[in-house]
Amino acid sequence: MTSLSQTVQSRDVRQLGINPNHWYVVARSSEVTNKPINVVIWQQAMALYRDSTGKIHALEDRCPHRQVKLSHGQVVGNELECAYHGWRFNSAGECAAVPYLAENQKLPNCQIRHYPVKEQDGFIWLFPGNAEPTVEPLGLPEWEHLNYIATVSVINTQAHYSYLIENLMDMYHGHLHQDLQAWAEASLQDIDEDDHRVDAHYIAQSYYKIDKIWSISQLFFPALRKLHPEPLDVSYVYPHWVSTLGQDFKIYCLLCPVSETETKAYLIHFTSLNSFWRLHKLPVWFRRFIKDSLFGAAQKLLDGLVIQDVEMIEEEQQAYLQHPQRRNYELNRALVSVQRLMRNQAEQY
């Protein structure tokens, strides 16, 4: 057994918790209306809703009266009303009204937890920690940039978040995806790491080069593709993931760990139009129309990648649950750094 394998095996990350003092993504902006929804981050259930002004709020998803879910209720003005007895709570989690309160009764002195929440780059970011946020959400500058076309795929997997991160950081598993991904023959060149992130630098053979308007058709017609080397950089910026392939493609994976055996995430793929200099001279309204019209252009490819990855990740999780004493034999040194970061972050809390 190599020393590398021993290092990986001595650190069983499959039962690690998360560091809650970070911003996690719980929904897309379009998913949250004035009808509350339930979201979960590491076994903490929250009710997410918009008030009458459109502002996002997140409250602990329970009514302290009878402990039922507030997400079953409705928004009345700027308050969240419980479906059971109509108790209402303001955005600070304080009981604001009880419909059958007698004249000689005071409002119950009960309060539920409220969570810091932000709407940014098309997503809802939530901070589940007890401390005041000292970090900012991971930025997605390409989301509004007119030169990038976005596609979003949702990952729902019955597995610990570590399996998903390791899958994303290990570029040697391209054999699984065949024609569904933009690169092949990855080779790890270097790794940079600190207390907050791991950057793995690969060189890969890319199938696509987006330099002419017709070249986008390579995404759909494999016969038009030509291999050429491109830098492939993947980064675990705790708790999320970012990847860049050459100048043409950028991918984010925004995590929402649900429990020790369940993970939700949003995979966002951006195709760059930066090479089309004539496009930049067109009116902004037309460029916005192009961007919006092409939203989801890579949906079939992205969903196909997710399906294949989830199948493998869930098999890994089941194998671990059935035989937790069995150890893997790992040869990709980037995963040693990734597991070290996971453990260090989890132990900070």
Coordinates of C-alpha atoms in Angstrom, one line a residue:
M1 CA 0.0 0.0 0.0
T2 CA 1.4 3.4 -0.9
S3 CA 1.9 6.2 1.6
L4 CA -0.6 8.3 -0.4
S5 CA -3.3 5.6 -0.1
Q6 CA -2.6 5.3 3.7
T7 CA -3.0 9.1 4.1
V8 CA -6.4 9.0 2.4
Q9 CA -7.5 6.0 4.3
S10 CA -6.5 7.4 7.7
R11 CA -9.0 10.2 7.2
D12 CA -12.6 8.8 7.0
V13 CA -14.5 11.9 5.9
R14 CA -17.8 10.1 5.3
Q15 CA -19.2 11.1 8.7
L16 CA -17.9 14.6 8.8
G17 CA -20.3 17.4 9.5
I18 CA -20.1 20.8 7.8
N19 CA -18.7 24.2 8.9
P20 CA -22.0 26.1 9.1
N21 CA -20.2 29.5 9.1
H22 CA -20.3 29.8 5.4
W23 CA -22.9 30.7 2.8
Y24 CA -24.8 27.8 1.2
V25 CA -27.2 27.8 -1.7
V26 CA -30.7 26.6 -0.9
A27 CA -32.7 27.6 -3.9
R28 CA -32.8 29.5 -7.2
S29 CA -34.4 33.0 -7.0
S30 CA -37.2 31.9 -9.3
E31 CA -38.1 29.1 -6.9
V32 CA -39.0 31.4 -4.0
T33 CA -42.3 33.3 -4.0
N34 CA -44.8 34.4 -1.4
K35 CA -45.7 30.8 -0.8
P36 CA -43.2 29.4 1.7
I37 CA -41.0 26.4 0.8
N38 CA -39.0 24.0 3.0
V39 CA -35.3 23.8 2.7
V40 CA -32.8 21.8 4.7
I41 CA -29.1 22.4 5.5
W42 CA -27.4 19.7 7.5
Q43 CA -30.6 18.6 9.3
Q44 CA -31.7 22.2 10.0
A45 CA -35.1 22.8 8.4
M46 CA -36.0 26.3 7.3
A47 CA -39.0 28.0 5.8
L48 CA -38.0 30.3 3.0
Y49 CA -40.4 33.0 1.7
R50 CA -40.8 36.4 0.2
D51 CA -42.7 39.1 2.0
S52 CA -45.1 41.7 0.4
T53 CA -42.1 43.7 -0.8
G54 CA -40.4 40.8 -2.4
K55 CA -37.6 40.5 0.2
I56 CA -36.4 37.0 1.1
H57 CA -36.6 35.7 4.7
A58 CA -35.7 32.4 6.3
L59 CA -37.1 31.2 9.6
E60 CA -36.8 27.9 11.5
D61 CA -39.4 25.7 9.9
R62 CA -41.5 25.0 13.0
C63 CA -44.3 26.8 14.8
P64 CA -43.5 26.8 18.5
H65 CA -47.2 26.4 19.3
R66 CA -47.6 22.8 18.2
Q67 CA -44.2 22.2 16.4
V68 CA -45.7 21.8 12.9
K69 CA -44.0 23.2 9.8
L70 CA -44.4 26.8 9.1
S71 CA -43.7 26.1 5.4
H72 CA -47.3 24.6 5.3
G73 CA -48.6 28.1 5.9
Q74 CA -48.9 31.3 4.0
V75 CA -47.4 34.8 3.9
V76 CA -49.8 37.5 5.1
G77 CA -48.3 40.9 4.5
N78 CA -44.8 40.7 5.8
E79 CA -45.5 37.9 8.3
L80 CA -45.5 34.1 8.0
E81 CA -48.8 32.5 9.2
C82 CA -49.0 28.9 10.5
A83 CA -51.5 26.7 8.7
Y84 CA -52.7 25.0 11.9
H85 CA -54.0 27.8 14.1
G86 CA -53.0 31.0 12.3
W87 CA -50.3 32.2 14.6
R88 CA -48.1 34.7 12.7
F89 CA -44.4 35.3 13.0
N90 CA -42.3 38.3 11.8
S91 CA -39.0 38.1 10.0
A92 CA -37.1 38.1 13.3
G93 CA -39.0 34.9 14.3
E94 CA -41.1 36.6 17.0
C95 CA -44.8 35.8 17.5
A96 CA -46.6 38.8 16.0
A97 CA -50.3 37.7 16.2
V98 CA -52.6 35.1 17.4
P99 CA -56.1 35.3 15.9
Y100 CA -58.0 34.1 19.0
L101 CA -56.0 36.0 21.6
A102 CA -58.3 37.2 24.4
E103 CA -58.2 40.8 25.6
N104 CA -56.6 39.8 28.9
Q105 CA -53.9 37.7 27.2
K106 CA -50.5 38.7 26.0
L107 CA -48.8 37.4 22.9
P108 CA -46.8 34.3 23.7
N109 CA -43.1 35.1 24.5
C110 CA -41.9 32.5 22.0
Q111 CA -39.3 33.0 19.3
I112 CA -37.9 30.8 16.5
R113 CA -34.6 31.2 14.8
H114 CA -34.2 33.4 11.8
Y115 CA -31.2 33.0 9.4
P116 CA -29.2 35.5 7.4
V117 CA -30.2 35.2 3.8
K118 CA -29.1 36.9 0.5
E119 CA -30.4 36.9 -3.0
Q120 CA -27.4 37.1 -5.4
D121 CA -26.6 35.9 -8.9
G122 CA -29.9 34.2 -9.4
F123 CA -29.7 32.1 -6.2
I124 CA -30.7 32.3 -2.6
W125 CA -27.7 32.0 -0.2
L126 CA -28.3 31.1 3.4
F127 CA -25.9 31.3 6.4
P128 CA -26.7 28.5 8.9
G129 CA -24.0 29.3 11.5
N130 CA -24.5 30.8 14.9
A131 CA -21.8 33.4 14.4
E132 CA -22.2 36.7 12.5
P133 CA -21.2 36.2 8.9
T134 CA -17.6 37.3 8.2
V135 CA -17.4 36.0 4.7
E136 CA -19.3 36.7 1.5
P137 CA -21.1 34.3 -0.7
L138 CA -19.1 32.9 -3.6
G139 CA -19.6 35.3 -6.6
L140 CA -20.9 34.2 -10.0
P141 CA -19.9 37.2 -12.1
E142 CA -20.9 35.3 -15.3
W143 CA -24.6 35.1 -14.3
E144 CA -25.4 38.7 -15.4
H145 CA -22.5 39.1 -17.8
L146 CA -23.9 39.4 -21.3
N147 CA -21.0 37.3 -22.8
Y148 CA -21.9 34.1 -21.0
I149 CA -24.7 31.6 -21.7
A150 CA -25.8 29.7 -18.6
T151 CA -27.3 26.2 -18.1
V152 CA -28.4 25.0 -14.6
S153 CA -28.8 21.4 -13.5
V154 CA -29.9 20.3 -10.1
I155 CA -28.0 17.5 -8.3
N156 CA -30.0 15.4 -5.8
T157 CA -27.9 12.5 -4.5
Q158 CA -28.4 10.1 -1.6
A159 CA -24.8 10.5 -0.5
H160 CA -22.5 12.4 1.8
Y161 CA -21.2 15.7 0.3
S162 CA -17.6 14.4 0.3
Y163 CA -18.4 12.0 -2.5
L164 CA -19.7 14.8 -4.7
I165 CA -16.7 17.0 -4.1
E166 CA -14.2 14.2 -4.7
N167 CA -16.0 13.3 -7.9
L168 CA -15.8 17.0 -9.1
M169 CA -12.1 17.4 -8.1
D170 CA -11.0 14.1 -9.7
M171 CA -10.6 14.8 -13.5
Y172 CA -9.5 11.2 -14.1
H173 CA -13.0 9.9 -14.1
G174 CA -13.7 11.3 -17.6
H175 CA -13.8 7.7 -18.8
L176 CA -17.4 7.6 -17.4
H177 CA -18.7 10.4 -19.5
Q178 CA -17.4 9.6 -23.0
D179 CA -18.9 12.2 -25.4
L180 CA -20.9 14.2 -22.8
Q181 CA -18.0 16.3 -21.5
A182 CA -15.8 18.9 -23.2
W183 CA -12.4 17.3 -22.4
A184 CA -10.4 14.1 -22.2
E185 CA -7.0 12.7 -21.1
A186 CA -6.6 15.0 -18.1
S187 CA -3.2 15.1 -16.4
L188 CA -2.7 16.6 -13.0
Q189 CA 0.2 19.2 -13.1
D190 CA 0.1 21.0 -9.7
I191 CA -1.9 21.6 -6.5
D192 CA -2.2 24.8 -4.5
E193 CA -4.0 24.8 -1.1
D194 CA -4.6 26.8 2.0
D195 CA -7.1 26.8 4.9
H196 CA -10.0 27.8 2.6
R197 CA -9.5 26.2 -0.8
V198 CA -7.7 23.6 -2.9
D199 CA -6.8 24.4 -6.5
A200 CA -5.9 21.4 -8.8
H201 CA -4.3 22.3 -12.1
Y202 CA -4.7 19.8 -14.9
I203 CA -3.9 19.8 -18.6
A204 CA -6.6 18.2 -20.8
Q205 CA -7.4 17.6 -24.4
S206 CA -10.4 19.7 -25.2
Y207 CA -13.0 18.8 -27.9
Y208 CA -14.2 22.3 -28.3
K209 CA -12.8 25.7 -29.3
I210 CA -15.4 28.4 -29.4
D211 CA -13.8 30.9 -31.7
K212 CA -16.4 31.3 -34.5
I213 CA -20.2 31.4 -34.4
W214 CA -20.5 28.0 -36.1
S215 CA -18.1 26.4 -33.6
I216 CA -20.9 26.3 -31.0
S217 CA -22.4 23.5 -33.1
Q218 CA -19.5 21.3 -31.8
L219 CA -21.5 20.9 -28.6
F220 CA -24.1 18.9 -30.6
F221 CA -22.1 17.3 -33.4
P222 CA -19.1 15.3 -32.3
A223 CA -17.8 14.9 -35.9
L224 CA -16.9 18.6 -35.9
R225 CA -14.7 18.4 -32.9
K226 CA -10.9 18.6 -32.9
L227 CA -8.7 17.8 -29.9
H228 CA -6.4 20.5 -28.6
P229 CA -4.7 21.0 -25.2
E230 CA -6.3 23.3 -22.7
P231 CA -5.6 24.1 -19.0
L232 CA -8.3 22.6 -16.8
D233 CA -8.4 24.1 -13.4
V234 CA -10.7 22.8 -10.6
S235 CA -11.1 24.4 -7.2
Y236 CA -12.7 23.4 -4.0
V237 CA -13.5 26.8 -2.5
Y238 CA -15.1 25.5 0.7
P239 CA -17.9 24.7 0.6
H240 CA -18.4 25.1 -3.2
W241 CA -16.6 24.1 -6.4
V242 CA -15.4 25.9 -9.5
S243 CA -13.9 24.7 -12.8
T244 CA -12.5 26.5 -15.8
L245 CA -11.6 24.8 -19.1
G246 CA -9.5 27.1 -21.3
Q247 CA -11.2 30.4 -22.3
D248 CA -14.6 28.9 -23.3
F249 CA -16.2 27.1 -20.3
K250 CA -16.7 27.8 -16.6
I251 CA -18.7 25.5 -14.3
Y252 CA -19.8 26.1 -10.7
C253 CA -21.3 23.6 -8.2
L254 CA -23.1 25.3 -5.3
L255 CA -23.7 22.9 -2.4
C256 CA -26.5 22.4 0.0
P257 CA -25.5 19.4 2.2
V258 CA -28.7 18.0 3.7
S259 CA -27.5 15.2 5.9
E260 CA -24.8 12.5 6.3
T261 CA -26.4 10.6 3.4
E262 CA -28.0 13.3 1.3
T263 CA -26.7 16.2 -0.7
K264 CA -28.4 18.8 -3.0
A265 CA -26.4 21.0 -5.3
Y266 CA -26.8 23.3 -8.3
L267 CA -24.5 22.8 -11.2
I268 CA -24.1 25.9 -13.4
H269 CA -22.4 25.7 -16.8
F270 CA -21.3 28.9 -18.6
T271 CA -20.3 29.0 -22.3
S272 CA -18.3 32.1 -23.2
L273 CA -19.1 34.3 -26.1
N274 CA -16.0 36.5 -25.5
S275 CA -14.5 35.5 -28.8
F276 CA -17.3 37.0 -30.9
W277 CA -16.0 40.6 -30.8
R278 CA -18.7 41.8 -33.2
L279 CA -21.4 40.7 -30.8
H280 CA -20.0 43.2 -28.2
K281 CA -20.9 46.1 -30.5
L282 CA -24.6 45.2 -30.7
P283 CA -27.2 46.9 -28.5
V284 CA -27.4 45.8 -25.0
W285 CA -31.1 44.8 -25.3
F286 CA -30.2 42.5 -28.2
R287 CA -27.3 40.9 -26.4
R288 CA -29.6 40.3 -23.4
F289 CA -32.1 38.7 -25.8
I290 CA -29.4 36.4 -27.1
K291 CA -28.3 35.5 -23.6
D292 CA -31.8 34.8 -22.3
S293 CA -32.8 32.9 -25.5
L294 CA -29.8 30.5 -25.2
F295 CA -30.3 29.9 -21.5
G296 CA -30.2 26.1 -21.0
A297 CA -28.6 25.4 -24.4
A298 CA -26.3 22.7 -22.8
Q299 CA -29.1 21.2 -20.7
K300 CA -29.1 17.7 -22.2
L301 CA -25.3 17.5 -21.9
L302 CA -25.2 18.8 -18.3
D303 CA -28.1 16.6 -17.2
G304 CA -26.4 13.6 -18.8
L305 CA -23.3 14.2 -16.8
V306 CA -25.2 14.6 -13.6
I307 CA -27.1 11.3 -14.1
Q308 CA -23.9 9.4 -14.6
D309 CA -22.1 11.0 -11.7
V310 CA -25.0 10.5 -9.3
E311 CA -25.2 6.8 -10.1
M312 CA -21.5 6.3 -9.2
I313 CA -21.6 8.5 -6.1
E314 CA -24.6 6.7 -4.7
E315 CA -22.9 3.3 -5.3
E316 CA -19.9 4.6 -3.4
Q317 CA -22.2 5.7 -0.5
Q318 CA -24.0 2.3 -0.4
A319 CA -20.7 0.4 -0.5
Y320 CA -19.5 2.4 2.5
L321 CA -22.7 1.8 4.5
Q322 CA -22.5 -1.9 3.8
H323 CA -18.8 -2.3 4.5
P324 CA -17.5 0.8 6.3
Q325 CA -14.3 -1.1 7.2
R326 CA -13.2 -1.4 3.6
R327 CA -10.7 1.2 2.4
N328 CA -10.2 2.8 -1.0
Y329 CA -6.9 2.8 -2.9
E330 CA -6.5 6.3 -4.1
L331 CA -3.9 7.5 -6.6
N332 CA -5.0 11.1 -7.2
R333 CA -3.1 13.3 -4.8
A334 CA -5.6 16.2 -5.2
L335 CA -8.1 14.2 -3.1
V336 CA -5.7 14.0 -0.2
S337 CA -5.7 17.8 -0.1
V338 CA -9.5 17.9 -0.6
Q339 CA -10.1 15.6 2.3
R340 CA -7.7 17.5 4.5
L341 CA -9.7 20.7 3.8
M342 CA -13.0 19.0 4.6
R343 CA -11.7 17.8 7.9
N344 CA -10.1 21.1 8.9
Q345 CA -13.2 23.1 8.1
A346 CA -15.5 20.6 9.9
E347 CA -13.2 20.7 13.0
Q348 CA -13.3 24.5 13.1
Y349 CA -16.9 24.4 14.2

